[in-house]
Amino acid sequence: MKIKLLPSLREKKRYISFNLVSEKSIPKRDLIKAIENSCRRFLGELNYGKAGVSVVSDLTDNKRGIVRVNTKFLDHVKASLILTRRINGEKVIFKNTKASG
């Protein structure tokens, strides 16, 4: 028997869209791994789990992407993205363009 959660009990999500500025193209797998590592390093293991950070990989290409996050950790995840300076030795700059909600 499957129990459905009431909408008021579900975690609310926000989506952060970003642009990546780099000289060379970054592979999608490395980009996703770098985002997860920078969020984990900035938030710590416990808050990383609470934040529910996940990259929407269907909408991610080499220069743009979308990250899904819990509403309470929106600003923390934005900060962790901005603090990312290198991916595989390449200098990068994350620019957060929009956040839903």
PDB file of C-alpha atoms in Angstrom:
ATOM      1  CA  MET A   1       0.000   0.000   0.000  1.00  0.00           C
ATOM      2  CA  LYS A   2       1.511   3.277  -1.116  1.00  0.00           C
ATOM      3  CA  ILE A   3       1.062   6.238   1.192  1.00  0.00           C
ATOM      4  CA  LYS A   4       0.911   9.641  -0.458  1.00  0.00           C
ATOM      5  CA  LEU A   5       2.218  12.700   1.311  1.00  0.00           C
ATOM      6  CA  LEU A   6      -0.009  15.690   1.563  1.00  0.00           C
ATOM      7  CA  PRO A   7       1.196  18.617  -0.541  1.00  0.00           C
ATOM      8  CA  SER A   8       1.757  20.651   2.621  1.00  0.00           C
ATOM      9  CA  LEU A   9       4.215  18.021   3.930  1.00  0.00           C
ATOM     10  CA  ARG A  10       6.339  17.732   0.790  1.00  0.00           C
ATOM     11  CA  GLU A  11       9.611  19.592   0.547  1.00  0.00           C
ATOM     12  CA  LYS A  12       9.327  22.619  -1.670  1.00  0.00           C
ATOM     13  CA  LYS A  13      11.894  22.956  -4.424  1.00  0.00           C
ATOM     14  CA  ARG A  14      13.519  25.847  -6.214  1.00  0.00           C
ATOM     15  CA  TYR A  15      15.445  25.749  -9.448  1.00  0.00           C
ATOM     16  CA  ILE A  16      18.624  27.755 -10.054  1.00  0.00           C
ATOM     17  CA  SER A  17      19.692  28.342 -13.631  1.00  0.00           C
ATOM     18  CA  PHE A  18      23.344  29.135 -14.247  1.00  0.00           C
ATOM     19  CA  ASN A  19      25.741  30.006 -17.032  1.00  0.00           C
ATOM     20  CA  LEU A  20      29.283  28.696 -17.017  1.00  0.00           C
ATOM     21  CA  VAL A  21      32.082  30.850 -18.388  1.00  0.00           C
ATOM     22  CA  SER A  22      35.241  28.962 -19.336  1.00  0.00           C
ATOM     23  CA  GLU A  23      37.823  28.981 -22.082  1.00  0.00           C
ATOM     24  CA  LYS A  24      37.392  25.301 -22.926  1.00  0.00           C
ATOM     25  CA  SER A  25      34.369  23.063 -23.006  1.00  0.00           C
ATOM     26  CA  ILE A  26      33.714  21.142 -19.774  1.00  0.00           C
ATOM     27  CA  PRO A  27      32.199  17.636 -20.076  1.00  0.00           C
ATOM     28  CA  LYS A  28      28.743  17.253 -18.554  1.00  0.00           C
ATOM     29  CA  ARG A  29      29.844  14.527 -16.130  1.00  0.00           C
ATOM     30  CA  ASP A  30      32.686  16.670 -14.755  1.00  0.00           C
ATOM     31  CA  LEU A  31      30.376  19.675 -14.425  1.00  0.00           C
ATOM     32  CA  ILE A  32      27.824  17.698 -12.403  1.00  0.00           C
ATOM     33  CA  LYS A  33      30.533  16.209 -10.180  1.00  0.00           C
ATOM     34  CA  ALA A  34      32.064  19.657  -9.566  1.00  0.00           C
ATOM     35  CA  ILE A  35      28.695  21.140  -8.576  1.00  0.00           C
ATOM     36  CA  GLU A  36      28.000  18.308  -6.154  1.00  0.00           C
ATOM     37  CA  ASN A  37      31.490  18.517  -4.626  1.00  0.00           C
ATOM     38  CA  SER A  38      31.400  22.290  -4.178  1.00  0.00           C
ATOM     39  CA  CYS A  39      27.973  22.140  -2.512  1.00  0.00           C
ATOM     40  CA  ARG A  40      29.090  19.300  -0.260  1.00  0.00           C
ATOM     41  CA  ARG A  41      32.260  21.169   0.693  1.00  0.00           C
ATOM     42  CA  PHE A  42      30.425  24.438   1.424  1.00  0.00           C
ATOM     43  CA  LEU A  43      27.343  23.005   3.169  1.00  0.00           C
ATOM     44  CA  GLY A  44      28.839  19.965   4.865  1.00  0.00           C
ATOM     45  CA  GLU A  45      27.460  16.432   4.656  1.00  0.00           C
ATOM     46  CA  LEU A  46      24.409  16.983   6.868  1.00  0.00           C
ATOM     47  CA  ASN A  47      23.164  20.171   5.222  1.00  0.00           C
ATOM     48  CA  TYR A  48      23.977  18.801   1.770  1.00  0.00           C
ATOM     49  CA  GLY A  49      21.520  16.001   2.444  1.00  0.00           C
ATOM     50  CA  LYS A  50      18.901  18.410   3.759  1.00  0.00           C
ATOM     51  CA  ALA A  51      19.349  20.724   0.782  1.00  0.00           C
ATOM     52  CA  GLY A  52      18.591  17.951  -1.698  1.00  0.00           C
ATOM     53  CA  VAL A  53      20.904  19.353  -4.341  1.00  0.00           C
ATOM     54  CA  SER A  54      20.508  17.685  -7.714  1.00  0.00           C
ATOM     55  CA  VAL A  55      21.502  18.766 -11.182  1.00  0.00           C
ATOM     56  CA  VAL A  56      18.780  18.438 -13.788  1.00  0.00           C
ATOM     57  CA  SER A  57      21.004  16.606 -16.239  1.00  0.00           C
ATOM     58  CA  ASP A  58      18.502  16.605 -19.115  1.00  0.00           C
ATOM     59  CA  LEU A  59      18.704  20.387 -19.299  1.00  0.00           C
ATOM     60  CA  THR A  60      22.461  20.679 -18.769  1.00  0.00           C
ATOM     61  CA  ASP A  61      24.824  21.329 -21.636  1.00  0.00           C
ATOM     62  CA  ASN A  62      28.418  22.513 -21.524  1.00  0.00           C
ATOM     63  CA  LYS A  63      27.658  26.153 -20.767  1.00  0.00           C
ATOM     64  CA  ARG A  64      24.227  26.231 -19.079  1.00  0.00           C
ATOM     65  CA  GLY A  65      22.315  24.182 -16.581  1.00  0.00           C
ATOM     66  CA  ILE A  66      19.710  23.939 -13.854  1.00  0.00           C
ATOM     67  CA  VAL A  67      20.151  22.855 -10.237  1.00  0.00           C
ATOM     68  CA  ARG A  68      17.214  21.755  -8.071  1.00  0.00           C
ATOM     69  CA  VAL A  69      17.411  22.603  -4.361  1.00  0.00           C
ATOM     70  CA  ASN A  70      15.271  22.858  -1.226  1.00  0.00           C
ATOM     71  CA  THR A  71      13.848  26.360  -0.605  1.00  0.00           C
ATOM     72  CA  LYS A  72      15.646  26.821   2.710  1.00  0.00           C
ATOM     73  CA  PHE A  73      19.090  26.311   1.156  1.00  0.00           C
ATOM     74  CA  LEU A  74      18.684  28.392  -2.001  1.00  0.00           C
ATOM     75  CA  ASP A  75      21.117  31.138  -1.009  1.00  0.00           C
ATOM     76  CA  HIS A  76      23.663  28.647   0.348  1.00  0.00           C
ATOM     77  CA  VAL A  77      23.745  26.711  -2.910  1.00  0.00           C
ATOM     78  CA  LYS A  78      24.052  29.921  -4.919  1.00  0.00           C
ATOM     79  CA  ALA A  79      27.062  30.881  -2.813  1.00  0.00           C
ATOM     80  CA  SER A  80      28.677  27.472  -3.218  1.00  0.00           C
ATOM     81  CA  LEU A  81      28.320  27.686  -7.003  1.00  0.00           C
ATOM     82  CA  ILE A  82      29.880  31.138  -7.104  1.00  0.00           C
ATOM     83  CA  LEU A  83      32.826  29.960  -4.984  1.00  0.00           C
ATOM     84  CA  THR A  84      33.741  27.247  -7.505  1.00  0.00           C
ATOM     85  CA  ARG A  85      36.844  28.455  -9.316  1.00  0.00           C
ATOM     86  CA  ARG A  86      38.276  25.428 -11.147  1.00  0.00           C
ATOM     87  CA  ILE A  87      36.969  22.290 -12.815  1.00  0.00           C
ATOM     88  CA  ASN A  88      39.647  19.812 -13.927  1.00  0.00           C
ATOM     89  CA  GLY A  89      42.289  22.529 -13.734  1.00  0.00           C
ATOM     90  CA  GLU A  90      40.334  24.911 -15.976  1.00  0.00           C
ATOM     91  CA  LYS A  91      39.353  28.295 -14.598  1.00  0.00           C
ATOM     92  CA  VAL A  92      35.580  28.709 -14.546  1.00  0.00           C
ATOM     93  CA  ILE A  93      33.060  31.305 -13.441  1.00  0.00           C
ATOM     94  CA  PHE A  94      29.493  30.408 -12.472  1.00  0.00           C
ATOM     95  CA  LYS A  95      26.891  33.077 -13.091  1.00  0.00           C
ATOM     96  CA  ASN A  96      23.538  32.439 -11.457  1.00  0.00           C
ATOM     97  CA  THR A  97      20.986  33.828 -13.857  1.00  0.00           C
ATOM     98  CA  LYS A  98      17.620  33.043 -12.297  1.00  0.00           C
ATOM     99  CA  ALA A  99      15.972  31.235  -9.423  1.00  0.00           C
ATOM    100  CA  SER A 100      12.384  30.080  -9.488  1.00  0.00           C
ATOM    101  CA  GLY A 101       9.945  31.050  -6.759  1.00  0.00           C
TER     102      GLY A 101
END
